[in-house]
mmCIF file of C-alpha atoms and ligand atoms in Angstrom:
data_model
loop_
_atom_site.group_PDB
_atom_site.id
_atom_site.type_symbol
_atom_site.label_atom_id
_atom_site.label_comp_id
_atom_site.label_asym_id
_atom_site.label_seq_id
_atom_site.Cartn_x
_atom_site.Cartn_y
_atom_site.Cartn_z
ATOM 1 C CA MET A 1 32.349 -65.887 173.557
ATOM 2 C CA PRO A 2 33.109 -65.340 169.834
ATOM 3 C CA ASP A 3 30.558 -66.700 167.389
ATOM 4 C CA ARG A 4 31.566 -69.872 165.669
ATOM 5 C CA VAL A 5 32.011 -69.463 161.914
ATOM 6 C CA ARG A 6 29.475 -71.327 159.829
ATOM 7 C CA LEU A 7 30.153 -72.545 156.299
ATOM 8 C CA ALA A 8 27.748 -73.708 153.614
ATOM 9 C CA LEU A 9 28.596 -77.385 153.202
ATOM 10 C CA PRO A 10 29.982 -79.262 151.464
ATOM 11 C CA ILE A 11 33.013 -77.118 150.758
ATOM 12 C CA VAL A 12 35.585 -78.774 148.555
ATOM 13 C CA LEU A 13 39.386 -78.621 148.441
ATOM 14 C CA ILE A 14 41.114 -79.386 145.156
ATOM 15 C CA GLY A 15 44.709 -79.110 143.978
ATOM 16 C CA PRO A 16 47.787 -81.147 143.183
ATOM 17 C CA MET A 17 49.431 -83.816 145.309
ATOM 18 C CA GLY A 18 51.127 -82.252 148.308
ATOM 19 C CA SER A 19 49.210 -78.980 148.210
ATOM 20 C CA GLY A 20 47.886 -79.574 151.728
ATOM 21 C CA LYS A 21 44.312 -80.628 151.019
ATOM 22 C CA SER A 22 44.214 -83.138 153.872
ATOM 23 C CA ARG A 23 46.007 -80.987 156.451
ATOM 24 C CA VAL A 24 43.969 -77.901 155.633
ATOM 25 C CA GLY A 25 40.724 -79.870 155.345
ATOM 26 C CA GLN A 26 41.150 -81.402 158.769
ATOM 27 C CA ARG A 27 41.854 -78.058 160.421
ATOM 28 C CA LEU A 28 39.078 -76.281 158.555
ATOM 29 C CA ALA A 29 36.570 -78.960 159.531
ATOM 30 C CA ALA A 30 37.614 -78.777 163.187
ATOM 31 C CA SER A 31 37.372 -74.998 163.195
ATOM 32 C CA VAL A 32 33.801 -74.954 161.850
ATOM 33 C CA ASP A 33 32.766 -78.082 163.735
ATOM 34 C CA ALA A 34 31.978 -80.045 160.575
ATOM 35 C CA PRO A 35 32.857 -83.585 159.563
ATOM 36 C CA PHE A 36 35.922 -84.038 157.368
ATOM 37 C CA VAL A 37 36.006 -86.419 154.415
ATOM 38 C CA ASP A 38 39.269 -87.244 152.662
ATOM 39 C CA THR A 39 38.295 -89.179 149.557
ATOM 40 C CA ASP A 40 41.701 -90.906 149.318
ATOM 41 C CA LEU A 41 41.278 -92.262 152.840
ATOM 42 C CA ARG A 42 37.770 -93.436 152.083
ATOM 43 C CA ILE A 43 38.942 -95.219 148.943
ATOM 44 C CA ALA A 44 41.705 -96.905 150.938
ATOM 45 C CA GLU A 45 39.262 -97.989 153.667
ATOM 46 C CA ARG A 46 36.979 -99.516 151.092
ATOM 47 C CA TYR A 47 39.337 -100.899 148.464
ATOM 48 C CA GLY A 48 42.771 -101.078 150.112
ATOM 49 C CA PRO A 49 45.899 -98.951 149.754
ATOM 50 C CA ILE A 50 45.867 -96.641 146.716
ATOM 51 C CA ASP A 51 49.295 -97.670 145.458
ATOM 52 C CA GLU A 52 48.118 -101.288 145.454
ATOM 53 C CA ILE A 53 44.960 -100.408 143.533
ATOM 54 C CA PHE A 54 47.084 -98.691 140.873
ATOM 55 C CA GLU A 55 49.453 -101.622 140.752
ATOM 56 C CA ARG A 56 46.819 -104.365 140.639
ATOM 57 C CA GLU A 57 44.046 -102.747 138.610
ATOM 58 C CA GLY A 58 45.535 -99.679 136.929
ATOM 59 C CA GLU A 59 44.643 -96.007 136.905
ATOM 60 C CA GLU A 60 41.447 -96.386 134.893
ATOM 61 C CA TYR A 61 39.911 -98.645 137.540
ATOM 62 C CA PHE A 62 41.129 -96.312 140.286
ATOM 63 C CA ARG A 63 39.273 -93.404 138.612
ATOM 64 C CA ILE A 64 36.049 -95.423 138.591
ATOM 65 C CA VAL A 65 36.147 -96.205 142.303
ATOM 66 C CA GLU A 66 37.342 -92.668 143.001
ATOM 67 C CA ARG A 67 34.319 -91.264 141.202
ATOM 68 C CA GLU A 68 31.979 -93.471 143.246
ATOM 69 C CA VAL A 69 33.494 -92.247 146.516
ATOM 70 C CA VAL A 70 33.645 -88.612 145.384
ATOM 71 C CA ALA A 71 30.011 -88.586 144.228
ATOM 72 C CA GLU A 72 28.954 -89.849 147.641
ATOM 73 C CA ALA A 73 31.172 -87.419 149.559
ATOM 74 C CA LEU A 74 29.864 -84.413 147.643
ATOM 75 C CA LEU A 75 26.382 -85.125 148.999
ATOM 76 C CA GLU A 76 27.572 -84.848 152.597
ATOM 77 C CA GLU A 77 27.533 -81.774 154.807
ATOM 78 C CA ALA A 78 31.271 -81.887 155.259
ATOM 79 C CA VAL A 79 34.614 -80.401 154.372
ATOM 80 C CA VAL A 80 35.715 -82.634 151.509
ATOM 81 C CA SER A 81 39.254 -82.983 150.205
ATOM 82 C CA LEU A 82 39.612 -84.639 146.821
ATOM 83 C CA GLY A 83 42.578 -86.575 145.445
ATOM 84 C CA GLY A 84 44.541 -84.456 142.979
ATOM 85 C CA GLY A 85 43.172 -86.255 139.917
ATOM 86 C CA ALA A 86 39.513 -86.503 140.940
ATOM 87 C CA VAL A 87 38.719 -83.471 138.772
ATOM 88 C CA LEU A 88 39.620 -85.492 135.673
ATOM 89 C CA HIS A 89 36.167 -87.063 135.852
ATOM 90 C CA GLU A 90 33.603 -85.095 133.913
ATOM 91 C CA ASP A 91 30.764 -85.858 136.345
ATOM 92 C CA THR A 92 32.876 -84.593 139.229
ATOM 93 C CA ARG A 93 33.558 -81.381 137.329
ATOM 94 C CA SER A 94 29.861 -80.831 136.810
ATOM 95 C CA ASP A 95 29.118 -81.543 140.499
ATOM 96 C CA LEU A 96 31.769 -79.010 141.499
ATOM 97 C CA ALA A 97 30.324 -76.280 139.308
ATOM 98 C CA ASP A 98 27.594 -75.695 141.913
ATOM 99 C CA LEU A 99 29.732 -75.974 145.053
ATOM 100 C CA PRO A 100 32.233 -73.723 146.835
ATOM 101 C CA VAL A 101 35.642 -74.895 145.648
ATOM 102 C CA VAL A 102 39.047 -73.936 147.029
ATOM 103 C CA TRP A 103 42.135 -74.579 144.893
ATOM 104 C CA LEU A 104 45.202 -75.123 147.065
ATOM 105 C CA GLN A 105 48.385 -74.306 145.178
ATOM 106 C CA VAL A 106 52.012 -74.997 145.976
ATOM 107 C CA SER A 107 55.340 -74.306 144.277
ATOM 108 C CA SER A 108 57.529 -77.203 143.172
ATOM 109 C CA GLU A 109 60.207 -76.063 145.646
ATOM 110 C CA ALA A 110 57.812 -76.149 148.569
ATOM 111 C CA VAL A 111 56.156 -79.401 147.556
ATOM 112 C CA ALA A 112 59.333 -81.474 147.194
ATOM 113 C CA PRO A 113 59.880 -82.084 150.922
ATOM 114 C CA ARG A 114 56.156 -82.694 151.423
ATOM 115 C CA LEU A 115 56.190 -85.489 148.856
ATOM 116 C CA ALA A 116 59.365 -87.126 150.119
ATOM 117 C CA GLY A 117 58.856 -90.560 151.593
ATOM 118 C CA GLY A 118 55.281 -90.831 150.289
ATOM 119 C CA ASN A 119 54.041 -93.634 148.078
ATOM 120 C CA ARG A 120 52.018 -91.841 145.433
ATOM 121 C CA PRO A 121 51.961 -94.110 142.397
ATOM 122 C CA LEU A 122 51.846 -91.374 139.723
ATOM 123 C CA ILE A 123 55.157 -89.875 140.840
ATOM 124 C CA ALA A 124 56.823 -93.057 142.095
ATOM 125 C CA ASN A 125 59.199 -93.091 139.122
ATOM 126 C CA GLY A 126 59.193 -89.544 137.752
ATOM 127 C CA GLY A 127 59.437 -87.634 141.054
ATOM 128 C CA ILE A 128 59.118 -83.858 140.977
ATOM 129 C CA GLY A 129 59.395 -83.779 137.166
ATOM 130 C CA ALA A 130 56.310 -85.971 136.905
ATOM 131 C CA TRP A 131 54.554 -83.835 139.517
ATOM 132 C CA LYS A 132 55.198 -80.702 137.446
ATOM 133 C CA ALA A 133 54.009 -82.307 134.208
ATOM 134 C CA ILE A 134 50.794 -83.532 135.838
ATOM 135 C CA LEU A 135 50.164 -80.103 137.357
ATOM 136 C CA GLU A 136 50.675 -78.353 134.042
ATOM 137 C CA GLU A 137 48.153 -80.628 132.414
ATOM 138 C CA ARG A 138 45.555 -80.095 135.149
ATOM 139 C CA THR A 139 46.039 -76.394 135.846
ATOM 140 C CA PRO A 140 43.311 -75.258 133.409
ATOM 141 C CA ILE A 141 40.866 -77.661 135.070
ATOM 142 C CA TYR A 142 41.653 -76.447 138.593
ATOM 143 C CA ALA A 143 41.446 -72.842 137.405
ATOM 144 C CA ALA A 144 38.049 -73.327 135.803
ATOM 145 C CA LEU A 145 36.573 -74.890 138.950
ATOM 146 C CA ALA A 146 38.044 -72.683 141.662
ATOM 147 C CA ASP A 147 36.114 -70.001 143.530
ATOM 148 C CA LEU A 148 39.147 -69.230 145.694
ATOM 149 C CA GLU A 149 42.861 -69.890 145.089
ATOM 150 C CA ILE A 150 45.394 -70.035 147.904
ATOM 151 C CA ASP A 151 49.132 -70.545 147.568
ATOM 152 C CA THR A 152 50.067 -72.771 150.508
ATOM 153 C CA SER A 153 53.826 -72.679 149.842
ATOM 154 C CA ARG A 154 54.668 -70.211 152.592
ATOM 155 C CA ARG A 155 51.398 -69.833 154.440
ATOM 156 C CA SER A 156 50.516 -71.470 157.750
ATOM 157 C CA VAL A 157 47.559 -73.824 157.935
ATOM 158 C CA ALA A 158 45.900 -71.457 160.418
ATOM 159 C CA ARG A 159 46.137 -68.538 157.960
ATOM 160 C CA ILE A 160 44.777 -70.695 155.144
ATOM 161 C CA VAL A 161 41.820 -71.725 157.291
ATOM 162 C CA ASP A 162 41.192 -68.028 158.004
ATOM 163 C CA ASP A 163 41.352 -67.202 154.284
ATOM 164 C CA ILE A 164 38.692 -69.807 153.589
ATOM 165 C CA THR A 165 36.360 -68.899 156.435
ATOM 166 C CA GLN A 166 36.630 -65.212 155.567
ATOM 167 C CA ARG A 167 35.655 -65.893 151.975
ATOM 168 C CA PHE A 168 32.860 -68.410 152.579
ATOM 169 C CA GLY A 169 31.926 -68.038 156.224
ATOM 170 C CA GLY A 170 28.967 -66.556 158.006
ATOM 171 C CA HIS A 171 28.320 -66.502 161.745
ATOM 172 C CA ARG A 172 25.867 -68.250 163.974
HETATM 173 C C1 LIG B 1 46.410 -88.608 142.590
HETATM 174 C C2 LIG B 1 46.507 -87.977 143.803
HETATM 175 C C3 LIG B 1 46.471 -88.704 145.077
HETATM 176 C C4 LIG B 1 45.707 -90.022 144.930
HETATM 177 C C5 LIG B 1 46.245 -90.823 143.794
HETATM 178 C C6 LIG B 1 46.211 -90.074 142.458
HETATM 179 C C7 LIG B 1 46.463 -87.779 141.368
HETATM 180 O O1 LIG B 1 45.830 -87.894 146.052
HETATM 181 O O2 LIG B 1 44.337 -89.797 144.734
HETATM 182 O O3 LIG B 1 47.575 -91.165 144.120
HETATM 183 O O4 LIG B 1 46.051 -88.256 140.291
HETATM 184 O O5 LIG B 1 46.902 -86.604 141.467
HETATM 185 P P1 LIG B 1 46.505 -86.590 146.749
HETATM 186 O O6 LIG B 1 46.270 -85.433 145.826
HETATM 187 O O7 LIG B 1 45.744 -86.454 148.007
HETATM 188 O O8 LIG B 1 47.944 -86.905 146.938
#
């Protein structure tokens, strides 16, 4: 029987909306037999739907509760996928400096169908134009934090999981 790949945990997925952090995170976690934490889902479980938090309380409040959930998740032995803007928080950036971080990238052409029908508040009005502007602003932050960059535009989830386990994995 082949050895199961072992990863040092937590391992963290960052990148813009629609880059595949949740899909890849889930599959990566299953393949290394680790828990998976999606910080957006945890925020929603605790505080209600994200679009409603933005609408009721605004982005600044959202970033505060996001930081609380992210800080907690980064202490867990898990595959952790962060919301696209979590890296805006300085404390999160300093936590990530010591952890293995994968930056999932995606082209605007490939992301458009992935975002369709979603209810992400930051692009609710501006669509793909807003997505591009936000990405441009955050690209230097993602670049500074990443230990591995993967363009997910035309790559299968299985290949992406392999890329990550090859870079960070050992065997047991
Ligand atoms: C956001 C990304 C979303 C979610 C919120 C804000 C952002 O997560 O946290 O809508 O600022 O980029 P995903 O990256 O999982 O879509």
